[in-house]
PDB file of C-alpha atoms in Angstrom:
ATOM      1  CA  UNK D 289      69.763-199.279 -61.492  1.00  0.00           C
ATOM      2  CA  UNK D 290      67.333-200.737 -63.888  1.00  0.00           C
ATOM      3  CA  UNK D 291      68.555-201.727 -67.446  1.00  0.00           C
ATOM      4  CA  UNK D 292      66.584-199.314 -69.274  1.00  0.00           C
ATOM      5  CA  UNK D 293      67.537-196.430 -67.192  1.00  0.00           C
ATOM      6  CA  UNK D 294      71.461-197.478 -68.050  1.00  0.00           C
ATOM      7  CA  UNK D 295      70.618-198.079 -71.356  1.00  0.00           C
ATOM      8  CA  UNK D 296      69.039-194.344 -71.794  1.00  0.00           C
ATOM      9  CA  UNK D 297      72.029-192.796 -70.202  1.00  0.00           C
ATOM     10  CA  UNK D 298      74.542-194.811 -72.074  1.00  0.00           C
ATOM     11  CA  UNK D 299      72.811-193.817 -75.428  1.00  0.00           C
ATOM     12  CA  UNK D 300      73.181-190.073 -73.965  1.00  0.00           C
ATOM     13  CA  UNK D 301      77.045-190.476 -73.217  1.00  0.00           C
ATOM     14  CA  UNK D 302      77.268-192.141 -77.174  1.00  0.00           C
ATOM     15  CA  UNK D 303      75.332-189.276 -78.569  1.00  0.00           C
ATOM     16  CA  UNK D 304      77.367-186.472 -76.619  1.00  0.00           C
ATOM     17  CA  UNK D 305      80.475-188.073 -77.800  1.00  0.00           C
ATOM     18  CA  UNK D 306      79.433-187.736 -81.300  1.00  0.00           C
ATOM     19  CA  UNK D 307      78.376-184.663 -80.887  1.00  0.00           C
ATOM     20  CA  UNK D 308      81.767-183.728 -79.528  1.00  0.00           C
ATOM     21  CA  UNK D 309      83.655-185.641 -82.377  1.00  0.00           C
ATOM     22  CA  UNK D 310      84.946-188.122 -80.052  1.00  0.00           C
ATOM     23  CA  UNK D 311      82.486-190.726 -79.063  1.00  0.00           C
ATOM     24  CA  UNK D 312      85.120-193.573 -78.855  1.00  0.00           C
ATOM     25  CA  UNK D 313      86.947-191.077 -76.704  1.00  0.00           C
ATOM     26  CA  UNK D 314      84.410-190.252 -74.187  1.00  0.00           C
ATOM     27  CA  UNK D 315      82.802-193.822 -73.893  1.00  0.00           C
ATOM     28  CA  UNK D 316      86.549-195.069 -73.316  1.00  0.00           C
ATOM     29  CA  UNK D 317      87.292-192.348 -71.096  1.00  0.00           C
ATOM     30  CA  UNK D 318      83.777-193.057 -69.172  1.00  0.00           C
ATOM     31  CA  UNK D 319      84.313-196.488 -68.745  1.00  0.00           C
ATOM     32  CA  UNK D 320      87.977-196.162 -67.257  1.00  0.00           C
ATOM     33  CA  UNK D 321      86.392-193.591 -64.540  1.00  0.00           C
ATOM     34  CA  UNK D 322      83.962-196.056 -63.700  1.00  0.00           C
ATOM     35  CA  UNK D 323      86.748-198.669 -63.173  1.00  0.00           C
ATOM     36  CA  UNK D 324      88.593-196.090 -61.100  1.00  0.00           C
ATOM     37  CA  UNK D 325      85.925-195.044 -59.080  1.00  0.00           C
ATOM     38  CA  UNK D 326      84.787-198.777 -58.627  1.00  0.00           C
ATOM     39  CA  UNK D 327      88.297-199.706 -57.655  1.00  0.00           C
ATOM     40  CA  UNK D 328      89.058-196.327 -54.923  1.00  0.00           C
ATOM     41  CA  UNK D 329      86.782-196.480 -51.786  1.00  0.00           C
ATOM     42  CA  UNK D 330      87.514-192.518 -50.792  1.00  0.00           C
ATOM     43  CA  UNK D 331      86.765-191.396 -54.311  1.00  0.00           C
ATOM     44  CA  UNK D 332      83.105-193.372 -54.707  1.00  0.00           C
ATOM     45  CA  UNK D 333      82.259-192.211 -51.058  1.00  0.00           C
ATOM     46  CA  UNK D 334      83.355-188.755 -51.887  1.00  0.00           C
ATOM     47  CA  UNK D 335      81.209-188.735 -55.274  1.00  0.00           C
ATOM     48  CA  UNK D 336      78.091-190.590 -53.786  1.00  0.00           C
ATOM     49  CA  UNK D 337      77.982-188.951 -50.317  1.00  0.00           C
ATOM     50  CA  UNK D 338      75.064-186.007 -50.458  1.00  0.00           C
ATOM     51  CA  UNK D 339      76.628-184.771 -47.350  1.00  0.00           C
ATOM     52  CA  UNK D 340      79.654-183.812 -49.117  1.00  0.00           C
ATOM     53  CA  UNK D 341      79.290-180.498 -50.873  1.00  0.00           C
ATOM     54  CA  UNK D 342      78.839-180.222 -54.517  1.00  0.00           C
ATOM     55  CA  UNK D 343      81.608-178.289 -55.090  1.00  0.00           C
ATOM     56  CA  UNK D 344      83.788-180.546 -53.464  1.00  0.00           C
ATOM     57  CA  UNK D 345      82.550-183.488 -55.604  1.00  0.00           C
ATOM     58  CA  UNK D 346      82.757-181.420 -59.006  1.00  0.00           C
ATOM     59  CA  UNK D 347      86.151-180.901 -57.596  1.00  0.00           C
ATOM     60  CA  UNK D 348      86.914-184.530 -57.155  1.00  0.00           C
ATOM     61  CA  UNK D 349      85.523-185.133 -60.442  1.00  0.00           C
ATOM     62  CA  UNK D 350      87.885-182.304 -62.136  1.00  0.00           C
ATOM     63  CA  UNK D 351      90.969-183.794 -60.445  1.00  0.00           C
ATOM     64  CA  UNK D 352      90.138-187.712 -61.660  1.00  0.00           C
ATOM     65  CA  UNK D 353      89.647-186.458 -65.241  1.00  0.00           C
ATOM     66  CA  UNK D 354      92.391-184.069 -65.377  1.00  0.00           C
ATOM     67  CA  UNK D 355      93.456-185.237 -69.283  1.00  0.00           C
ATOM     68  CA  UNK D 356      89.981-186.283 -70.626  1.00  0.00           C
ATOM     69  CA  UNK D 357      88.414-184.884 -73.423  1.00  0.00           C
ATOM     70  CA  UNK D 358      85.614-181.996 -72.290  1.00  0.00           C
ATOM     71  CA  UNK D 359      82.741-183.931 -73.444  1.00  0.00           C
ATOM     72  CA  UNK D 360      83.531-186.837 -70.511  1.00  0.00           C
ATOM     73  CA  UNK D 361      83.869-184.267 -68.168  1.00  0.00           C
ATOM     74  CA  UNK D 362      80.551-182.766 -69.057  1.00  0.00           C
ATOM     75  CA  UNK D 363      79.225-186.250 -69.004  1.00  0.00           C
ATOM     76  CA  UNK D 364      80.370-187.177 -65.415  1.00  0.00           C
ATOM     77  CA  UNK D 365      79.411-183.627 -64.420  1.00  0.00           C
ATOM     78  CA  UNK D 366      75.785-184.464 -65.738  1.00  0.00           C
ATOM     79  CA  UNK D 367      75.662-188.075 -63.653  1.00  0.00           C
ATOM     80  CA  UNK D 368      76.572-185.869 -60.819  1.00  0.00           C
ATOM     81  CA  UNK D 369      73.855-183.414 -61.139  1.00  0.00           C
ATOM     82  CA  UNK D 370      71.269-186.183 -62.419  1.00  0.00           C
ATOM     83  CA  UNK D 371      72.214-187.835 -58.939  1.00  0.00           C
ATOM     84  CA  UNK D 372      73.267-190.662 -61.222  1.00  0.00           C
ATOM     85  CA  UNK D 373      76.799-190.897 -60.169  1.00  0.00           C
ATOM     86  CA  UNK D 374      76.520-193.904 -58.039  1.00  0.00           C
ATOM     87  CA  UNK D 375      75.479-195.686 -60.948  1.00  0.00           C
ATOM     88  CA  UNK D 376      78.458-194.864 -63.353  1.00  0.00           C
ATOM     89  CA  UNK D 377      79.506-198.306 -64.021  1.00  0.00           C
ATOM     90  CA  UNK D 378      76.295-199.360 -65.257  1.00  0.00           C
ATOM     91  CA  UNK D 379      76.078-196.665 -67.459  1.00  0.00           C
ATOM     92  CA  UNK D 380      79.475-196.604 -68.767  1.00  0.00           C
ATOM     93  CA  UNK D 381      78.890-200.579 -69.254  1.00  0.00           C
ATOM     94  CA  UNK D 382      76.019-199.533 -71.611  1.00  0.00           C
ATOM     95  CA  UNK D 383      77.679-196.648 -73.247  1.00  0.00           C
ATOM     96  CA  UNK D 384      80.334-199.111 -74.169  1.00  0.00           C
ATOM     97  CA  UNK D 385      78.372-202.050 -75.379  1.00  0.00           C
ATOM     98  CA  UNK D 386      75.972-199.528 -77.308  1.00  0.00           C
ATOM     99  CA  UNK D 387      79.321-197.835 -78.919  1.00  0.00           C
ATOM    100  CA  UNK D 388      80.270-201.438 -79.891  1.00  0.00           C
ATOM    101  CA  UNK D 389      77.083-202.182 -81.635  1.00  0.00           C
ATOM    102  CA  UNK D 390      77.000-199.382 -83.689  1.00  0.00           C
ATOM    103  CA  UNK D 391      80.159-200.737 -85.253  1.00  0.00           C
ATOM    104  CA  UNK D 392      78.865-204.355 -85.381  1.00  0.00           C
ATOM    105  CA  UNK D 393      80.945-205.654 -82.480  1.00  0.00           C
ATOM    106  CA  UNK D 394      80.609-207.124 -79.130  1.00  0.00           C
ATOM    107  CA  UNK D 395      82.375-206.108 -75.896  1.00  0.00           C
ATOM    108  CA  UNK D 396      84.356-208.694 -73.832  1.00  0.00           C
ATOM    109  CA  UNK D 397      85.181-207.791 -70.723  1.00  0.00           C
ATOM    110  CA  UNK D 398      88.624-209.137 -69.583  1.00  0.00           C
ATOM    111  CA  UNK D 399      89.869-209.701 -65.614  1.00  0.00           C
ATOM    112  CA  UNK D 400      93.629-210.507 -66.033  1.00  0.00           C
ATOM    113  CA  UNK D 401      95.838-211.409 -62.994  1.00  0.00           C
ATOM    114  CA  UNK D 402      98.484-209.645 -64.914  1.00  0.00           C
ATOM    115  CA  UNK D 403      98.553-207.192 -68.010  1.00  0.00           C
ATOM    116  CA  UNK D 404      98.045-208.852 -71.406  1.00  0.00           C
ATOM    117  CA  UNK D 405     100.820-208.370 -74.077  1.00  0.00           C
ATOM    118  CA  UNK D 406      99.671-207.337 -77.553  1.00  0.00           C
ATOM    119  CA  UNK D 407     100.173-210.839 -79.030  1.00  0.00           C
ATOM    120  CA  UNK D 408      97.731-212.355 -76.237  1.00  0.00           C
ATOM    121  CA  UNK D 409      95.202-209.714 -76.717  1.00  0.00           C
ATOM    122  CA  UNK D 410      95.159-210.011 -80.536  1.00  0.00           C
ATOM    123  CA  UNK D 411      94.911-213.955 -79.779  1.00  0.00           C
ATOM    124  CA  UNK D 412      92.284-213.473 -77.469  1.00  0.00           C
ATOM    125  CA  UNK D 413      90.196-210.906 -79.977  1.00  0.00           C
ATOM    126  CA  UNK D 414      90.469-213.594 -82.695  1.00  0.00           C
ATOM    127  CA  UNK D 415      89.231-216.528 -80.522  1.00  0.00           C
ATOM    128  CA  UNK D 416      86.411-214.561 -79.259  1.00  0.00           C
ATOM    129  CA  UNK D 417      85.506-213.025 -82.444  1.00  0.00           C
ATOM    130  CA  UNK D 418      85.501-216.634 -83.712  1.00  0.00           C
ATOM    131  CA  UNK D 419      83.001-217.805 -81.122  1.00  0.00           C
ATOM    132  CA  UNK D 420      80.934-214.548 -81.101  1.00  0.00           C
ATOM    133  CA  UNK D 421      80.609-214.569 -84.777  1.00  0.00           C
ATOM    134  CA  UNK D 422      81.366-210.756 -84.912  1.00  0.00           C
ATOM    135  CA  UNK D 423      84.283-208.629 -84.075  1.00  0.00           C
ATOM    136  CA  UNK D 424      84.855-208.159 -80.291  1.00  0.00           C
ATOM    137  CA  UNK D 425      86.639-205.567 -78.805  1.00  0.00           C
ATOM    138  CA  UNK D 426      88.466-205.809 -75.205  1.00  0.00           C
ATOM    139  CA  UNK D 427      87.909-204.416 -72.187  1.00  0.00           C
ATOM    140  CA  UNK D 428      90.781-205.578 -69.735  1.00  0.00           C
ATOM    141  CA  UNK D 429      91.197-204.883 -66.089  1.00  0.00           C
ATOM    142  CA  UNK D 430      94.106-206.325 -64.143  1.00  0.00           C
ATOM    143  CA  UNK D 431      92.547-207.988 -61.289  1.00  0.00           C
ATOM    144  CA  UNK D 432      95.518-208.454 -58.599  1.00  0.00           C
ATOM    145  CA  UNK D 433      92.727-210.703 -56.621  1.00  0.00           C
ATOM    146  CA  UNK D 434      93.225-213.341 -59.304  1.00  0.00           C
ATOM    147  CA  UNK D 435      95.884-215.802 -58.499  1.00  0.00           C
ATOM    148  CA  UNK D 436      96.561-216.230 -62.274  1.00  0.00           C
ATOM    149  CA  UNK D 437      94.525-216.722 -65.290  1.00  0.00           C
ATOM    150  CA  UNK D 438      91.990-214.820 -66.948  1.00  0.00           C
ATOM    151  CA  UNK D 439      88.069-214.414 -66.712  1.00  0.00           C
ATOM    152  CA  UNK D 440      86.090-213.414 -69.695  1.00  0.00           C
ATOM    153  CA  UNK D 441      82.418-212.187 -69.744  1.00  0.00           C
ATOM    154  CA  UNK D 442      81.097-211.763 -73.223  1.00  0.00           C
ATOM    155  CA  UNK D 443      77.531-211.052 -73.170  1.00  0.00           C
ATOM    156  CA  UNK D 444      75.861-213.505 -70.865  1.00  0.00           C
ATOM    157  CA  UNK D 445      78.598-215.966 -71.375  1.00  0.00           C
ATOM    158  CA  UNK D 446      81.462-216.436 -68.568  1.00  0.00           C
ATOM    159  CA  UNK D 447      84.571-218.219 -69.461  1.00  0.00           C
ATOM    160  CA  UNK D 448      86.646-218.823 -66.402  1.00  0.00           C
ATOM    161  CA  UNK D 449      90.045-219.759 -67.413  1.00  0.00           C
ATOM    162  CA  UNK D 450      91.246-218.324 -63.538  1.00  0.00           C
ATOM    163  CA  UNK D 451      93.918-220.480 -61.686  1.00  0.00           C
ATOM    164  CA  UNK D 452      91.430-220.239 -58.816  1.00  0.00           C
ATOM    165  CA  UNK D 453      88.818-222.287 -60.711  1.00  0.00           C
ATOM    166  CA  UNK D 454      91.190-224.844 -61.731  1.00  0.00           C
ATOM    167  CA  UNK D 455      92.416-225.540 -58.329  1.00  0.00           C
ATOM    168  CA  UNK D 456      88.864-225.791 -57.105  1.00  0.00           C
ATOM    169  CA  UNK D 457      88.289-228.355 -60.353  1.00  0.00           C
ATOM    170  CA  UNK D 458      91.308-230.374 -59.281  1.00  0.00           C
ATOM    171  CA  UNK D 459      90.212-230.375 -55.398  1.00  0.00           C
ATOM    172  CA  UNK D 460      86.537-231.514 -56.592  1.00  0.00           C
ATOM    173  CA  UNK D 461      88.233-234.288 -58.600  1.00  0.00           C
ATOM    174  CA  UNK D 462      90.512-235.426 -55.862  1.00  0.00           C
ATOM    175  CA  UNK D 463      87.731-235.206 -53.239  1.00  0.00           C
ATOM    176  CA  UNK D 464      85.501-237.552 -55.448  1.00  0.00           C
ATOM    177  CA  UNK D 465      88.271-239.877 -56.625  1.00  0.00           C
TER     178      UNK D 465
END
């Protein structure tokens, strides 16, 4: 999806959340919904296959968002109606970034082999905020494909602290030695 379209929809998501008095919640829930869709092939297939009746796709959204704010449900239903549901990840990322920017912050997307504790999160926020020169908000995803460590994307910068990268570097060093 073109960045400008994702940004336009992202802006609409933030505005809908503000109108509902729950901008942060709507943006956060949309982000989590997008992660759920990304990780669930059956749900993704149901939502993006136009051969599946619209009512069945609407019901899948309602089921997935049982505890969500009504504004979040309205946003996702709007994306389905506009045939943009397949781009929910791009739109959620744009909304997350726009929401953070409105607070003078950046977003760091963190992939971790296991859940981060509060002390780890705070240390990461402190280090990344110092590096970015502004407050940083974390979006943490547990990625079971990582052997260990974390991979952080902050803007255009990727910091790869994964065990796989470290093993690859070690192998490279041993081969050239």
